[in-house]
Amino acid sequence: MKSHTQTSKFLSLILRHKPEQIGPQLDQEGWAKIAELIEAAQQHNVLLDETFLQAIVEQNDKKRFQISDDGLMIRAVQGHSTSTVQRQMIALKLPQSLYHGTASRFIDSIQTQGLIAGQRHYVHLSENKETALNVGQRYGKPVLFLINTIQMHKDGFEFYQAENGVWLTKHVPTQYLSLNDQTNAESLV
Ligand code: HQG
């Protein structure tokens, strides 16, 4: 068996982006049959079993994956780019504001175009600064944008929340964005 991290990355690839690479069918909500996934992985020389999958799902730092209540299916809760998946999610309680962490080199483009989803289905937003900064530092010097979610909601934009707490929306136009104070951002890293 590969390490948890390697397998978790493999699961992200198959359950979020390229299920066709090995074959398991994903439904609209992102679910794949565990038996089908295990068999498809085996055919591509990746050894998996139910116990190993369970351990990966439980120990995953960001709770990226979920196993269905009946134990038969597995999915990624967010982060998809495959068009097969179109999750229906409902936000129960929208916070006043949310953060988006990005890298400083994207500031100009974001201030021109707003936040766009890129390869993924949604723009990913966080309730707290630390999480957003961690997301941003994956691409360079992290900076924070504050999103006026209440005004967006009033203006008819929809927000969703994945089971792991990550907030999602299709696009954040520039008028709802403000760049968070730099020194403030740096003191949190
Ligand atoms: C940027 C990870 C230029 C955006 C994280 C980001 C998250 C623009 C990058 C999840 C732009 C896209 C998603 C514009 C947005 N011009 N750049 N107009 N609008 N961008 O990876 O939000 O570990 O697709 O700021 O924790 O970084 O995979 O999105 O820098 O929750 O579970 O374009 O992925 O979670 O990058 O990260 P991504 P993200 P996992």
Short mmCIF file of C-alpha atoms and ligand atoms in Angstrom, two decimals:
data_model
loop_
_atom_site.label_atom_id
_atom_site.label_comp_id
_atom_site.label_asym_id
_atom_site.label_seq_id
_atom_site.Cartn_x
_atom_site.Cartn_y
_atom_site.Cartn_z
CA MET A 1 0.00 0.00 0.00
CA LYS A 2 1.11 3.55 -0.62
CA SER A 3 1.31 6.17 2.15
CA HIS A 4 -1.79 7.99 3.35
CA THR A 5 -0.66 11.21 1.68
CA GLN A 6 0.01 9.53 -1.66
CA THR A 7 -3.33 7.75 -1.54
CA SER A 8 -5.14 10.91 -0.46
CA LYS A 9 -3.69 12.72 -3.49
CA PHE A 10 -4.69 9.81 -5.69
CA LEU A 11 -8.23 9.97 -4.26
CA SER A 12 -8.38 13.72 -4.92
CA LEU A 13 -7.40 13.12 -8.53
CA ILE A 14 -10.03 10.42 -9.06
CA LEU A 15 -12.87 11.75 -6.88
CA ARG A 16 -12.49 15.44 -7.81
CA HIS A 17 -10.87 15.80 -11.18
CA LYS A 18 -10.35 12.78 -13.43
CA PRO A 19 -12.51 9.77 -12.53
CA GLU A 20 -12.18 8.61 -16.15
CA GLN A 21 -8.47 8.05 -15.57
CA ILE A 22 -9.20 4.76 -13.83
CA GLY A 23 -12.94 4.34 -14.28
CA PRO A 24 -15.27 4.50 -11.25
CA GLN A 25 -18.55 6.27 -12.00
CA LEU A 26 -19.28 9.36 -9.89
CA ASP A 27 -22.87 10.48 -9.44
CA GLN A 28 -24.02 14.12 -9.39
CA GLU A 29 -23.32 14.36 -5.68
CA GLY A 30 -19.80 13.03 -6.19
CA TRP A 31 -20.34 9.54 -4.77
CA ALA A 32 -18.37 6.57 -6.12
CA LYS A 33 -19.04 2.95 -5.10
CA ILE A 34 -16.19 1.88 -2.84
CA ALA A 35 -16.10 -1.61 -4.38
CA GLU A 36 -15.85 -0.11 -7.87
CA LEU A 37 -13.13 2.30 -6.78
CA ILE A 38 -11.07 -0.46 -5.14
CA GLU A 39 -11.33 -2.67 -8.21
CA ALA A 40 -10.54 0.14 -10.64
CA ALA A 41 -7.54 1.20 -8.53
CA GLN A 42 -6.26 -2.39 -8.41
CA GLN A 43 -6.37 -2.59 -12.19
CA HIS A 44 -4.06 0.41 -12.18
CA ASN A 45 -1.70 -1.10 -9.62
CA VAL A 46 -2.90 1.00 -6.70
CA LEU A 47 -3.70 -1.27 -3.78
CA LEU A 48 -6.61 -0.11 -1.65
CA ASP A 49 -8.98 -1.82 0.74
CA GLU A 50 -11.92 -0.65 2.81
CA THR A 51 -9.97 -0.38 6.06
CA PHE A 52 -7.27 1.73 4.43
CA LEU A 53 -9.87 4.02 2.82
CA GLN A 54 -11.64 4.41 6.15
CA ALA A 55 -8.37 5.40 7.84
CA ILE A 56 -7.59 7.96 5.14
CA VAL A 57 -11.04 9.52 5.38
CA GLU A 58 -10.84 9.73 9.19
CA GLN A 59 -7.30 11.07 9.36
CA ASN A 60 -7.50 13.52 6.47
CA ASP A 61 -6.45 16.94 7.82
CA LYS A 62 -9.14 18.89 5.98
CA LYS A 63 -11.89 16.24 6.01
CA ARG A 64 -11.83 16.27 2.22
CA PHE A 65 -13.58 12.92 1.88
CA GLN A 66 -16.74 11.34 3.23
CA ILE A 67 -17.98 7.75 3.41
CA SER A 68 -21.75 7.26 3.09
CA ASP A 69 -23.77 6.17 6.13
CA ASP A 70 -24.24 2.68 4.69
CA GLY A 71 -20.46 2.42 4.19
CA LEU A 72 -20.80 1.60 0.49
CA MET A 73 -19.77 4.88 -1.12
CA ILE A 74 -17.07 7.51 -0.90
CA ARG A 75 -16.83 11.09 -2.21
CA ALA A 76 -14.84 14.31 -2.05
CA VAL A 77 -17.06 16.93 -0.38
CA GLN A 78 -15.69 19.87 -2.41
CA GLY A 79 -12.89 20.88 -4.75
CA HIS A 80 -14.32 19.19 -7.87
CA SER A 81 -13.43 20.12 -11.40
CA THR A 82 -15.02 17.16 -13.20
CA SER A 83 -18.26 18.08 -14.99
CA THR A 84 -19.82 14.75 -13.91
CA VAL A 85 -20.31 16.16 -10.41
CA GLN A 86 -22.79 18.95 -9.74
CA ARG A 87 -23.38 19.01 -6.03
CA GLN A 88 -26.56 20.54 -4.64
CA MET A 89 -25.64 22.31 -1.42
CA ILE A 90 -27.62 24.63 0.77
CA ALA A 91 -26.14 27.22 3.10
CA LEU A 92 -28.00 27.31 6.40
CA LYS A 93 -26.37 30.30 8.05
CA LEU A 94 -24.22 32.64 6.04
CA PRO A 95 -21.52 34.55 7.98
CA GLN A 96 -21.38 38.37 7.63
CA SER A 97 -18.11 38.09 5.77
CA LEU A 98 -15.79 35.43 4.47
CA TYR A 99 -12.11 35.40 3.52
CA HIS A 100 -10.30 34.30 0.41
CA GLY A 101 -6.57 33.66 0.68
CA THR A 102 -4.51 34.04 -2.44
CA ALA A 103 -1.00 35.03 -3.52
CA SER A 104 0.10 38.67 -3.88
CA ARG A 105 0.88 38.19 -7.59
CA PHE A 106 -2.83 37.59 -8.30
CA ILE A 107 -4.00 40.86 -6.68
CA ASP A 108 -4.14 42.98 -9.85
CA SER A 109 -6.00 40.36 -11.82
CA ILE A 110 -8.47 39.73 -8.97
CA GLN A 111 -9.09 43.46 -8.58
CA THR A 112 -9.91 43.57 -12.29
CA GLN A 113 -11.91 40.38 -12.77
CA GLY A 114 -13.10 39.57 -9.28
CA LEU A 115 -12.57 36.08 -7.88
CA ILE A 116 -13.10 33.40 -10.49
CA ALA A 117 -13.33 29.64 -9.99
CA GLY A 118 -10.66 28.73 -12.55
CA GLN A 119 -10.45 24.97 -13.01
CA ARG A 120 -12.74 24.23 -10.07
CA HIS A 121 -16.51 24.62 -10.00
CA TYR A 122 -16.49 27.28 -7.27
CA VAL A 123 -14.44 29.98 -5.64
CA HIS A 124 -13.39 28.65 -2.21
CA LEU A 125 -13.89 30.86 0.85
CA SER A 126 -13.09 30.47 4.55
CA GLU A 127 -14.64 31.71 7.75
CA ASN A 128 -11.32 32.37 9.41
CA LYS A 129 -8.19 34.25 8.41
CA GLU A 130 -5.71 31.54 9.34
CA THR A 131 -7.31 28.97 7.05
CA ALA A 132 -7.51 31.48 4.21
CA LEU A 133 -3.85 32.43 4.63
CA ASN A 134 -2.85 28.78 4.53
CA VAL A 135 -4.76 28.39 1.28
CA GLY A 136 -3.09 31.51 -0.15
CA GLN A 137 0.45 30.52 0.74
CA ARG A 138 0.21 27.50 -1.57
CA TYR A 139 0.78 29.91 -4.46
CA GLY A 140 3.20 32.48 -3.05
CA LYS A 141 3.20 35.37 -0.58
CA PRO A 142 -0.24 35.09 1.00
CA VAL A 143 -2.73 37.94 1.00
CA LEU A 144 -6.31 38.08 2.16
CA PHE A 145 -9.42 39.38 0.49
CA LEU A 146 -12.47 40.09 2.62
CA ILE A 147 -15.80 39.29 0.95
CA ASN A 148 -18.97 41.18 1.80
CA THR A 149 -21.14 38.07 1.79
CA ILE A 150 -24.22 39.74 3.25
CA GLN A 151 -24.36 42.28 0.42
CA MET A 152 -23.73 39.55 -2.15
CA HIS A 153 -26.55 37.51 -0.66
CA LYS A 154 -28.88 40.52 -0.74
CA ASP A 155 -27.96 40.98 -4.39
CA GLY A 156 -29.00 37.41 -5.17
CA PHE A 157 -25.70 35.52 -5.19
CA GLU A 158 -25.81 31.98 -3.84
CA PHE A 159 -23.45 30.44 -1.32
CA TYR A 160 -22.98 26.83 -0.36
CA GLN A 161 -21.13 25.13 2.43
CA ALA A 162 -19.43 21.78 2.04
CA GLU A 163 -19.48 19.28 4.91
CA ASN A 164 -15.95 20.25 5.93
CA GLY A 165 -16.91 23.91 6.47
CA VAL A 166 -15.47 25.31 3.23
CA TRP A 167 -17.73 27.99 1.68
CA LEU A 168 -18.33 28.07 -2.06
CA THR A 169 -19.74 30.54 -4.56
CA LYS A 170 -19.54 30.81 -8.33
CA HIS A 171 -17.92 34.22 -8.69
CA VAL A 172 -17.15 37.22 -6.50
CA PRO A 173 -17.36 40.49 -8.48
CA THR A 174 -14.91 43.22 -7.52
CA GLN A 175 -17.40 45.46 -5.73
CA TYR A 176 -17.77 42.88 -2.94
CA LEU A 177 -14.03 42.48 -2.40
CA SER A 178 -11.65 44.38 -0.21
CA LEU A 179 -7.99 43.65 0.21
CA ASN A 180 -7.22 43.00 3.85
CA ASP A 181 -4.56 45.05 5.54
CA GLN A 182 -1.11 43.58 4.70
CA THR A 183 0.57 43.99 8.07
CA ASN A 184 -2.41 42.35 9.64
CA ALA A 185 -2.12 39.44 7.23
CA GLU A 186 1.60 39.04 7.80
CA SER A 187 1.26 39.04 11.56
CA LEU A 188 -0.98 36.01 11.31
CA VAL A 189 1.36 33.83 9.23
C1 HQG B 1 -6.78 32.60 -7.87
C2 HQG B 1 -7.39 23.60 -1.22
C3 HQG B 1 -6.08 35.59 -10.94
C4 HQG B 1 -7.24 32.17 -6.50
C5 HQG B 1 -7.57 24.86 -0.44
C6 HQG B 1 -6.35 30.95 -6.30
C7 HQG B 1 -8.95 25.35 -0.84
C8 HQG B 1 -7.34 34.38 -9.48
C9 HQG B 1 -6.19 30.37 -7.69
C10 HQG B 1 -9.18 24.73 -2.19
C11 HQG B 1 -8.51 35.07 -9.86
C12 HQG B 1 -7.04 29.14 -7.91
C13 HQG B 1 -9.21 25.77 -3.27
C14 HQG B 1 -8.37 36.07 -10.84
C15 HQG B 1 -9.06 33.66 -8.34
N1 HQG B 1 -7.13 36.29 -11.35
N2 HQG B 1 -6.12 34.63 -10.01
N3 HQG B 1 -9.40 36.80 -11.27
N4 HQG B 1 -9.54 34.62 -9.15
N5 HQG B 1 -7.72 33.51 -8.54
O1 HQG B 1 -6.38 25.93 -6.02
O2 HQG B 1 -9.01 28.85 -3.54
O3 HQG B 1 -6.15 21.01 0.00
O4 HQG B 1 -8.27 26.39 -7.67
O5 HQG B 1 -7.03 33.18 -5.55
O6 HQG B 1 -7.44 24.65 0.94
O7 HQG B 1 -6.51 28.40 -3.83
O8 HQG B 1 -7.32 20.78 -2.19
O9 HQG B 1 -8.27 27.57 -5.51
O10 HQG B 1 -5.09 31.33 -5.79
O11 HQG B 1 -9.98 25.01 0.03
O12 HQG B 1 -8.54 20.29 -0.05
O13 HQG B 1 -6.65 31.39 -8.59
O14 HQG B 1 -8.08 23.84 -2.43
O15 HQG B 1 -7.97 22.53 -0.54
O16 HQG B 1 -6.47 28.10 -7.18
O17 HQG B 1 -8.02 26.55 -3.25
P1 HQG B 1 -7.34 26.90 -6.62
P2 HQG B 1 -7.93 27.94 -3.99
P3 HQG B 1 -7.46 21.05 -0.70
#
